[in-house]
Structures are given as C-alpha cells and as structure tokens.
Coordinates of C-alpha atoms in Angstrom, one line a residue:
X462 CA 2.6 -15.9 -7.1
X463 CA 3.1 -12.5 -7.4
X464 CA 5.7 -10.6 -5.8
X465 CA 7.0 -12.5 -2.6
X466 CA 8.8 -9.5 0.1
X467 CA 9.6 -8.8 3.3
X468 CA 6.9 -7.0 5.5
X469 CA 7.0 -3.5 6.0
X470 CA 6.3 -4.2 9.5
X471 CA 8.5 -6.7 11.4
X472 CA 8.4 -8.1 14.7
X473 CA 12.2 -7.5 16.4
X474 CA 14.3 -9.9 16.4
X475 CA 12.2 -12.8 14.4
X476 CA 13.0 -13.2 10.5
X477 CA 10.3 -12.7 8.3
X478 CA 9.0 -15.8 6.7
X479 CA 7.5 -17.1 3.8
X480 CA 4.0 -17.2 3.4
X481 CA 2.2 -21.2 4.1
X482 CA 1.7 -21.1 0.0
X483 CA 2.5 -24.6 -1.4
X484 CA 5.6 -25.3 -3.6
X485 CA 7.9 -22.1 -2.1
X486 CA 9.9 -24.8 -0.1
X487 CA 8.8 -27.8 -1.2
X488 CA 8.3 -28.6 -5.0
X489 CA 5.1 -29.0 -6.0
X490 CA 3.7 -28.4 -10.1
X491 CA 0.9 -26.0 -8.5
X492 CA 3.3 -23.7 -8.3
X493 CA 4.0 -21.7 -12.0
X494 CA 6.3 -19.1 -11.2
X495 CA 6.9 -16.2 -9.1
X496 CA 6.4 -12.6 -11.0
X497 CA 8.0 -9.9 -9.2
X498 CA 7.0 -6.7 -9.8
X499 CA 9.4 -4.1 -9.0
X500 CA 12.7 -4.0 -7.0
X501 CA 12.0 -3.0 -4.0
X502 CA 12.5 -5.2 -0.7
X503 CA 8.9 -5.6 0.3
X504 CA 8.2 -6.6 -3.1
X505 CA 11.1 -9.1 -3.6
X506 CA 13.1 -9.3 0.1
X507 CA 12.4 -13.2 0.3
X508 CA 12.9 -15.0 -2.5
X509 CA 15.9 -16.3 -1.6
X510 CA 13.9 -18.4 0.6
X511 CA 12.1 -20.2 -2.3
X512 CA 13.1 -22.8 -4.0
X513 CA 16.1 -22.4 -6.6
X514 CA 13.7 -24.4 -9.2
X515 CA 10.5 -22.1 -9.2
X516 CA 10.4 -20.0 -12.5
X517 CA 11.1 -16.1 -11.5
X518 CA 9.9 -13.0 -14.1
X519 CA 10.8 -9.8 -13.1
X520 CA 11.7 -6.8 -15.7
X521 CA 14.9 -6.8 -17.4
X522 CA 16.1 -3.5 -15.9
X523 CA 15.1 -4.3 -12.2
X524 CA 17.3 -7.8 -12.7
X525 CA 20.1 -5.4 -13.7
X526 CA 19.8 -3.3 -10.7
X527 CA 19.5 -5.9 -8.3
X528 CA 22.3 -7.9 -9.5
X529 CA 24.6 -5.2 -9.3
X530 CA 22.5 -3.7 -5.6
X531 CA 24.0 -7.1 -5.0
X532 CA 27.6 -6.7 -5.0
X533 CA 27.2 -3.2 -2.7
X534 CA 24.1 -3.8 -0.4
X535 CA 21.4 -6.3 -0.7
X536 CA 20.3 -7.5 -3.8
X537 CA 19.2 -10.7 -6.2
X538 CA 21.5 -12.5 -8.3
X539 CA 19.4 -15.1 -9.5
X540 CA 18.4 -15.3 -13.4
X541 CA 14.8 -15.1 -14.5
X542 CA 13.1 -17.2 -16.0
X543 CA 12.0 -14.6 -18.3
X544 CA 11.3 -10.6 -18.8
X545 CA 8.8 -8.5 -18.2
X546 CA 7.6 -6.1 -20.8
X547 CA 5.5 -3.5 -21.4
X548 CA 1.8 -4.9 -22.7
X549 CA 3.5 -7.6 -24.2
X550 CA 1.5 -10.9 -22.8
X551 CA 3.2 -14.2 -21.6
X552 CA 2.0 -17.5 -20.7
X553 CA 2.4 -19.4 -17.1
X554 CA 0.7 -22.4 -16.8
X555 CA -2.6 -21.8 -17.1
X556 CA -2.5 -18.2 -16.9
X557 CA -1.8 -15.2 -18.9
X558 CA -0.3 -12.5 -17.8
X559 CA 0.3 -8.6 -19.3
X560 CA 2.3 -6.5 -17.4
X561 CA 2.2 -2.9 -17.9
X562 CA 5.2 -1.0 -17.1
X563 CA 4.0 2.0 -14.4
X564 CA 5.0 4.9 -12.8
X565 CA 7.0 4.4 -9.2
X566 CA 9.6 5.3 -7.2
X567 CA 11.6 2.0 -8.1
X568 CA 13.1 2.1 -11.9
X569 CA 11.3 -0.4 -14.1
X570 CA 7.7 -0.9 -12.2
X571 CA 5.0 -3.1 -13.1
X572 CA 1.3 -3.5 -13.0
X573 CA 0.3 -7.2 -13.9
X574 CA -3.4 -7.8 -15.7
X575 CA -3.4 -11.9 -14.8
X576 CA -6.0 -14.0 -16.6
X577 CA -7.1 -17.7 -16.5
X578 CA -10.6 -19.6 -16.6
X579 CA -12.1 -16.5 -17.8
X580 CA -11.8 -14.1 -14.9
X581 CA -9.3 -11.4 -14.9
X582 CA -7.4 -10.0 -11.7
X583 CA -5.5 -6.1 -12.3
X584 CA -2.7 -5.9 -9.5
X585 CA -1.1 -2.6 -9.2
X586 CA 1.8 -3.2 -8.2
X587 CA 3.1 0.0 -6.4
X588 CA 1.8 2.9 -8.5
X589 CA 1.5 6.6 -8.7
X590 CA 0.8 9.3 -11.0
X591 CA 3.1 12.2 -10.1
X592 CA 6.9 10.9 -11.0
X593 CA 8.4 11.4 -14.0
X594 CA 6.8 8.9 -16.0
X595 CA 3.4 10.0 -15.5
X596 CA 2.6 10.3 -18.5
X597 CA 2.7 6.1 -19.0
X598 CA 0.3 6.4 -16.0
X599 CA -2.4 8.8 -18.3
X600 CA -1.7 6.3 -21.2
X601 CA -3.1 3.4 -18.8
X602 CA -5.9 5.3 -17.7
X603 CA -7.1 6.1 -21.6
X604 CA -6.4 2.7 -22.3
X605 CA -7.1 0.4 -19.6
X606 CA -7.8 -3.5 -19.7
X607 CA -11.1 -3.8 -20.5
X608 CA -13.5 -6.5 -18.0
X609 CA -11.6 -6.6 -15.2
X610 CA -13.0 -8.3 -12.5
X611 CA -11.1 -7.8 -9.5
X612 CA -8.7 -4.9 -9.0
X613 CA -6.3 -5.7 -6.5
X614 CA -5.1 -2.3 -5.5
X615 CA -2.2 -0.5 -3.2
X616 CA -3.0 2.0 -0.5
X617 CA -0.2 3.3 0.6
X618 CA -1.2 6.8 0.7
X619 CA -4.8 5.8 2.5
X620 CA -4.3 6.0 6.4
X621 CA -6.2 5.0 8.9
X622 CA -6.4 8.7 9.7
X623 CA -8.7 11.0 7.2
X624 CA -6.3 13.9 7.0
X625 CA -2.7 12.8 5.8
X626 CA -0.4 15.2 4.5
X627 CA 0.5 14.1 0.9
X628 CA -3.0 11.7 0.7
X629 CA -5.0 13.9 -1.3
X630 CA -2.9 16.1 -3.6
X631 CA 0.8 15.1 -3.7
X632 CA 4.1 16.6 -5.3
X633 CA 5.2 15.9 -8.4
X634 CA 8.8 15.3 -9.1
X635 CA 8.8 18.3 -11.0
X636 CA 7.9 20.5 -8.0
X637 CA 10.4 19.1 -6.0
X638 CA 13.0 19.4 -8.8
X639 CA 11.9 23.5 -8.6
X640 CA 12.0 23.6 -4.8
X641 CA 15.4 22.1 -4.8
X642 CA 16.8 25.1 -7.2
X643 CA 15.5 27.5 -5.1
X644 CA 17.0 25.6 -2.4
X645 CA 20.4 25.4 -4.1
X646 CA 20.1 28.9 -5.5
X647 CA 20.1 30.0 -2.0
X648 CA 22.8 27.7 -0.3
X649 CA 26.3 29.6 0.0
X650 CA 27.8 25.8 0.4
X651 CA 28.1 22.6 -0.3
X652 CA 24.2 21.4 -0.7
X653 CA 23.8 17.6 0.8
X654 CA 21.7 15.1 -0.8
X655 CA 20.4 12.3 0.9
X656 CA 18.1 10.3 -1.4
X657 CA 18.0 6.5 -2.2
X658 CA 20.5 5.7 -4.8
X659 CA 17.8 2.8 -6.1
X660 CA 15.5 6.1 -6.4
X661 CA 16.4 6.9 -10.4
X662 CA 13.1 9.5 -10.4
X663 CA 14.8 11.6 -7.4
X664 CA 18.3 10.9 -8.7
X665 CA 17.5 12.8 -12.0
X666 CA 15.7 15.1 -10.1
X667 CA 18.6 16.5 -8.1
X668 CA 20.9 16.2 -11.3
X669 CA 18.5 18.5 -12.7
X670 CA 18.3 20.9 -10.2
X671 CA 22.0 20.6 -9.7
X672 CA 22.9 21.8 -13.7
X673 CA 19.5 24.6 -13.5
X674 CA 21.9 26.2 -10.6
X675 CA 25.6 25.6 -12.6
X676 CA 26.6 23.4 -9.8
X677 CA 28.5 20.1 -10.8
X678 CA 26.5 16.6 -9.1
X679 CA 28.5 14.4 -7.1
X680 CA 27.7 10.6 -6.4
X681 CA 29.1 7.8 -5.0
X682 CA 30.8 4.6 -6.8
X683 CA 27.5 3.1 -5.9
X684 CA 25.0 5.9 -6.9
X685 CA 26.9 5.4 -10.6
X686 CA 27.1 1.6 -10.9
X687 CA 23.0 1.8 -10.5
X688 CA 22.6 4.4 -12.5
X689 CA 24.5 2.6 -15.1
X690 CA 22.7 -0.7 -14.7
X691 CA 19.0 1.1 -16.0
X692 CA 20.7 0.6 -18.9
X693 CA 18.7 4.1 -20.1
X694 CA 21.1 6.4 -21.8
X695 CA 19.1 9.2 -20.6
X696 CA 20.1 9.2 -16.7
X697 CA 22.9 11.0 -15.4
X698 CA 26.3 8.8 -15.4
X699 CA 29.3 9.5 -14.2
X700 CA 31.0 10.1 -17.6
X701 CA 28.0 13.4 -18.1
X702 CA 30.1 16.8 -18.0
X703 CA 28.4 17.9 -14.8
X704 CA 28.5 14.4 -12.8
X705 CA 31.7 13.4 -10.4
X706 CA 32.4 10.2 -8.7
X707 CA 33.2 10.1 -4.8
X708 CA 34.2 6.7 -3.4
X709 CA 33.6 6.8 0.6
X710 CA 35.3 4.0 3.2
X711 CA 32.9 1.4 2.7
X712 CA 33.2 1.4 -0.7
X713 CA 36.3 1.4 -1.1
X714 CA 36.1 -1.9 1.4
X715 CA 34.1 -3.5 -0.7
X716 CA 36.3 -3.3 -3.9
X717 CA 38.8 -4.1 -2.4
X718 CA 37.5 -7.3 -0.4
X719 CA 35.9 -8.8 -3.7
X720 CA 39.3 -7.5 -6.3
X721 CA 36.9 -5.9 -8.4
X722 CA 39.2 -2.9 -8.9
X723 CA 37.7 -2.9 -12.5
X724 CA 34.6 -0.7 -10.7
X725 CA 37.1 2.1 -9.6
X726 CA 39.4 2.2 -12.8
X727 CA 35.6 2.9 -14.9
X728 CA 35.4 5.6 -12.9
X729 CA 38.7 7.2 -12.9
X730 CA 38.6 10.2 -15.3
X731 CA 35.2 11.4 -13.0
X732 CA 36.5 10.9 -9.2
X733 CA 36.8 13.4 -7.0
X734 CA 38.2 13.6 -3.9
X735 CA 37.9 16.0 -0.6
X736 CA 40.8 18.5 -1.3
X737 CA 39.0 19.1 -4.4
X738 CA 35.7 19.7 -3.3
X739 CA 37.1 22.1 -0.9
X740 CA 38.3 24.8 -3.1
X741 CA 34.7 25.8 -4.0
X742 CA 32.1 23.7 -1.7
X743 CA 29.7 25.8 -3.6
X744 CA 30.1 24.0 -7.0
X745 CA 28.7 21.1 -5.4
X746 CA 25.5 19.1 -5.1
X747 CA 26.6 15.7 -2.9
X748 CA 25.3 12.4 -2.5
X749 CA 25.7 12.5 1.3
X750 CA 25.8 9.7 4.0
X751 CA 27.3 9.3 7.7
X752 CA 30.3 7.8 5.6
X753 CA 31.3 10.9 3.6
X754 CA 30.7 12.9 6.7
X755 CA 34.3 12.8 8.7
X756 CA 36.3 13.2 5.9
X757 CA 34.1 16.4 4.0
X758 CA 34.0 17.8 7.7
X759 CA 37.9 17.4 8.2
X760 CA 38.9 19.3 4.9
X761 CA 37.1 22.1 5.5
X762 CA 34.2 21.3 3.3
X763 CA 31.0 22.3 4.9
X764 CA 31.3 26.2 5.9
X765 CA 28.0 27.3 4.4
X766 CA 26.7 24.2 3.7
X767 CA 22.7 23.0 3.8
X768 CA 21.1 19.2 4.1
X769 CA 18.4 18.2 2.1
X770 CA 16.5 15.1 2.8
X771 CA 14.7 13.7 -0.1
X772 CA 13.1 10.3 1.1
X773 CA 10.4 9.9 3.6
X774 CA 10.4 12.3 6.5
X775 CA 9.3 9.0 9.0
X776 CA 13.1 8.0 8.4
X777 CA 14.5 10.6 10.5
X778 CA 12.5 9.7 13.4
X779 CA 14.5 6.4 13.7
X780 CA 17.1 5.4 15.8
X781 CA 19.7 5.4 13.6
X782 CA 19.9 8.8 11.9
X783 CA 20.2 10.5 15.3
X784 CA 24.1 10.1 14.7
X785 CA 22.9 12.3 11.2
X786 CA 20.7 14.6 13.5
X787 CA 23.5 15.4 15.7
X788 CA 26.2 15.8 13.2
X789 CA 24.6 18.4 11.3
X790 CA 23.2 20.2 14.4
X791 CA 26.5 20.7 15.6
X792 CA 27.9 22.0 12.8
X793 CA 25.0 24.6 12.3
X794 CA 23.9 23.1 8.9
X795 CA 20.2 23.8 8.2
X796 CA 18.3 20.4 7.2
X797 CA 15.4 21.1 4.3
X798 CA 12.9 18.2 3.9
X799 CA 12.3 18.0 0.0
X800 CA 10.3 15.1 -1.0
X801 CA 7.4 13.1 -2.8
X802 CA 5.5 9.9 -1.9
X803 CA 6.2 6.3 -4.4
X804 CA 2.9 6.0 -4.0
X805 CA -0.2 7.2 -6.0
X806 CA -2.5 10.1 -3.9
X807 CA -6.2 9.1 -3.2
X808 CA -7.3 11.1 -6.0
X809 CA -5.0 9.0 -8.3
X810 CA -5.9 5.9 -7.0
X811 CA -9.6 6.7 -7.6
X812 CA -9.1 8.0 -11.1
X813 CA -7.6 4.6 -11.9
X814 CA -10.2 2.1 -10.5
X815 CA -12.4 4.5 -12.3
X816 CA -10.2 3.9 -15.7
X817 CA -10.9 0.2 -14.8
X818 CA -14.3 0.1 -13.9
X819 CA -13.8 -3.4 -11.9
X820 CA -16.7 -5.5 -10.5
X821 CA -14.6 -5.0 -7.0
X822 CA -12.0 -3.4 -5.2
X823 CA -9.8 -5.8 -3.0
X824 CA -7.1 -3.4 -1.0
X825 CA -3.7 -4.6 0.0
X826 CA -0.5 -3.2 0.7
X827 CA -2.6 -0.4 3.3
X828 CA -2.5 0.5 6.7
X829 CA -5.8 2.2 6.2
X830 CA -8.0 -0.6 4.1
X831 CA -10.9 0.3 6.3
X832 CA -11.5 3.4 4.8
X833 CA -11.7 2.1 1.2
X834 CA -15.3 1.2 1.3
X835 CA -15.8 5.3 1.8
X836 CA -13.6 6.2 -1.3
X837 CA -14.5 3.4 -4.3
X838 CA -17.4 1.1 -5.1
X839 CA -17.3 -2.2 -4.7
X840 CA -15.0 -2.7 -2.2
X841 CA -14.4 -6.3 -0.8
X842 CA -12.1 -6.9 2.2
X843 CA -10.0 -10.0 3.0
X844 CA -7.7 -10.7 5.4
X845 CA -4.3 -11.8 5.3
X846 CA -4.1 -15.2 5.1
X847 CA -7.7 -16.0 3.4
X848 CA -8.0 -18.0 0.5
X849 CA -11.1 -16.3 -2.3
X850 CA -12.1 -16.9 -5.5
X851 CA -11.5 -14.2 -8.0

C-alpha cells in the first residue's frame, strides 16, 4: 500500500476511515507493507488505524520529524520496518520498489518506481520543481526510470478551473526568499512569520531573508526541535549566531506536563524572551502565532510591525484565523501574503510525464482530473474505489 492519509476533504463531524483494503485491520499475508511517502497528514494521517503488525517504510528523516511532531502536535511514533533511500531498491513480497527522493514542501519526499510481474507503476508522490531542491527534480527528469507503464501522478495544481493563479508558472523559493528582503528591508518593526514549522524549504527561506537584511530569526521551542530532527547540519538551528529560541504558553505546557525539561535546558544559551525583543523590535524576524500574540502586544513589541503569511492564502479564509484577522487589524499591522505552492505547476508536471514517457497517465490526488486528458497523452481515469490492473 502506498501512503495511507487522511482526506483533504472531510465530512464534519464523521472520522475519516480506512480504506475497505484487506489486511489494514484484520491480518491477512496479502498485505506486504505500507510505504509512506512523505510526512505530511494526508499522506500518513491514519495509520494509526492499521494494524501494529503490518511492515511500515517511510524515510529516515520523515520518522525523525514525526516522532518528535509527536511530542508537540500530531505525529507517528511507530518504528519502521525499514528506510527509504534515495535510488536504492528494496524488496516487499513480490515487489520491488526504488524510491527517489523528490522535491516538496515536506522535508524528506519520495517518489516510489514499484515493480512486480513485469509491469512497473511511477507514483509521484507529492512533487514539484521550484523548491529548493530542484535541482534533484532536473536530475530525475535526465534520468528517469526507463519502461514505465503506468504513471500514477499528483494534480494538485490542476483545477477544475482553466485559469488558476500559480497553475501554470509558479514561484520558486528563491523568489519568495527575495520578496521577503524587500519586504523586511522595508518593515520599520518586528516582521511576523507565519509559516509551517514542518515546512524546512520556507523555514530556510525566511532564515535567509532574515540574515540578507541583518535581522536576527526567532523560532519557537518547536520550530527548533524539527529543525533539529532533519538531522541536515545545513538548516538553521537554534545554536546558529543569527537564530533565537522563543518558548510561548503552550509550549511551555507541554514540557512541563510530560517533565521533559531536558527540551528547554538545550535551548537555554538561545532563548529569548519579550523584554528583550522590545528594545529593538526591528532586529527581529518572528515565528508568529495567536499564542505569542498577547504577550509581544503587552511589552510594547509591535509599533511598526508587518505580518507575512507564508502558507496557502485559502487558510485565511477559515474560521479560525479570524481571531488572527482581527488582531492584526486592530493594531494597524499590514499583512503581506508571500508564498509558493508544495506542488509541481502544470508545466512541471508535463515535463515529467514527458521525462517518463509512460504508456498512461492515471491522475490522483486532483480536484481537477477531468482536465488531464487535455494536458498529457494517454490519460486513463479511475475512480476512487475501483480495482485495475496495471
């Protein structure tokens, strides 16, 4: 099986559920393993439902991050079976599968080439071709697997609607990394990140930015411990020169409640704390939530200060950031959307199935899979649900 998630779309107030596949509840030898491909929730939100006893792959760094996502949010402690790594082939039963490690919004992303009875099935995975590992994207387009049969392909970026803003030519981290100097270079304040902390691209992104403009980065207890659990010596940590450590409420809680003071005393040489960050609000770049809000707000910290959002722009439409919405309207601080899409732009998605060259196109993880058969050969279309032969 590969991947096993929660849906993006939900009905409210009923839990999602596995899928009727044989041997996710009750054992049963069909069943290999489950291969997840990256850590995000849609990819692995229910395997917690599955039985203890089926064998789970996932990459070495995403088990990292989710075991320590864990502790603070919503994560998965359970130990894999075994590790994914880059175009080095394993065995599962009768299959044999190669992942290929990809570029993604989520740290450590895989595309899986799967193999057995002579067929062979490319599944992307999520995928783009404008974050900052790119260039392992180009490398998979001059060197593709060669006789695919069946690409199995994300869509994210195809809509049911022909003109989507970001569908065609998207962003590259880079360009939002140089839109977010400007936008610092021109913010008299505090600047106020909101970004996923499970976001490594746009966390090194605003570091960046942060250090082109002399300011000093600020994340949470959190934001570090993720960082940290890459394992990649080249992402900003909270030991760097220009990174601080701010511990709101909640996390504070949470230390507390499980004794795992250990987190905080890592940290200690790096924290920072309001009175601090109100002497000069404009040294900083901050991780920002509802959480840090009352206390930056009652030490005087946000005269001059600007939002940026740096996730998806649909999130601000939702009921829950209106308590955000409100809090910076009535304080006067301007909000600057500064983002790019996980996901690969048509054009991207194209060049790749090009790159592949597969007998047909079979489109998943899409709101707009009807409009596939007027952007790439081959196209076949199957419904959630339907069992086909590969």
């Amino acid at each position: 099986m590969l991947d096993v998630g929660t849906p993006l779309v939900t009905v409210e107030g009923e839990e999602p559920e596995l899928p009727a596949i044989e041997g996710l509840i009750d054992a049963d030898p069909a069943l290999k393993g489950i291969v997840i491909t990256h850590g995000h929730q849609d990819h692995w939100g229910l395997v917690d439902q599955t039985l203890p006893s089926v064998p789970l792959f996932m990459g070495e760094a995403t088990h990292r991050i989710l075991k320590e996502a864990a502790f603070w949010v919503s994560g998965l402690t359970r130990i894999p079976a075994g590790l994914l790594r880059h175009r080095e082939p394993f065995e599962l039963g009768d299959f044999r599968i190669t992942p290929f490690l990809n570029d993604h919004s989520a740290f450590d992303a895989y595309s899986l080439l799967v193999e057995a009875d002579g067929r062979r099935l490319f599944y992307t995975g999520d995928i783009r071709g404008h974050g900052r590992k790119a260039g392992i994207f180009e490398q998979l387009l001059r060197t593709p697997p060669e006789d695919v049969d069946v690409l199995l392909t994300e869509g994210t970026n195809i809509r049911p609607d022909e003109e989507v803003e970001g569908a065609e030519s998207t962003a590259s981290e880079t360009d939002v990394e140089l839109a977010c100097v400007d936008l610092f270079k021109s913010t008299s304040g505090m600047v106020l990140a909101m970004y996923s902390a499970q976001n490594i691209d746009r966390l090194v992104t605003l570091f960046r930015a942060a250090k082109r403009t002399g300011r000093t980065f600020v994340t949470t207890l959190y934001g570090a411990s993720i960082a940290e659990a890459t394992g990649n010596k080249n992402i900003p940590k909270a030991d760097w020169p220009q990174v601080r450590v701010f511990i709101p409420g909640w996390q504070q809680a949470k230390v507390k409640k499980a004794g795992a003071f250990e987190r905080v005393d890592r940290v200690k040489p790096d924290r920072i704390y309001e009175e601090e960050l109100a002497k000069d609000p404009s040294q900083w770049v901050v991780s920002f939530g509802m959480p840090l809000a009352k206390r930056l707000d009652a030490s005087g910290c946000l005269t001059g200060a600007r939002a940026v959002w740096s996730m998806w722009p649909g999130y601000l439409k939702e009921d829950k950031q209106k308590k955000l919405l409100n809090f910076l309207e009535e304080r006067s601080i301007p909000l600057t959307i500064e983002h790019t899409s996980g996901h690969a732009s048509i054009p991207d998605l194209q060049r790749l199935a090009a790159a592949l060259d597969p007998d047909r196109v079979v489109p998943i993880h899409s709101f707009g899979s009807g409009r596939f058969d007027v952007l790439f050969d081959g196209v076949e279309q199957h419904p959630d649900g339907e069992w086909w032969e590969v």
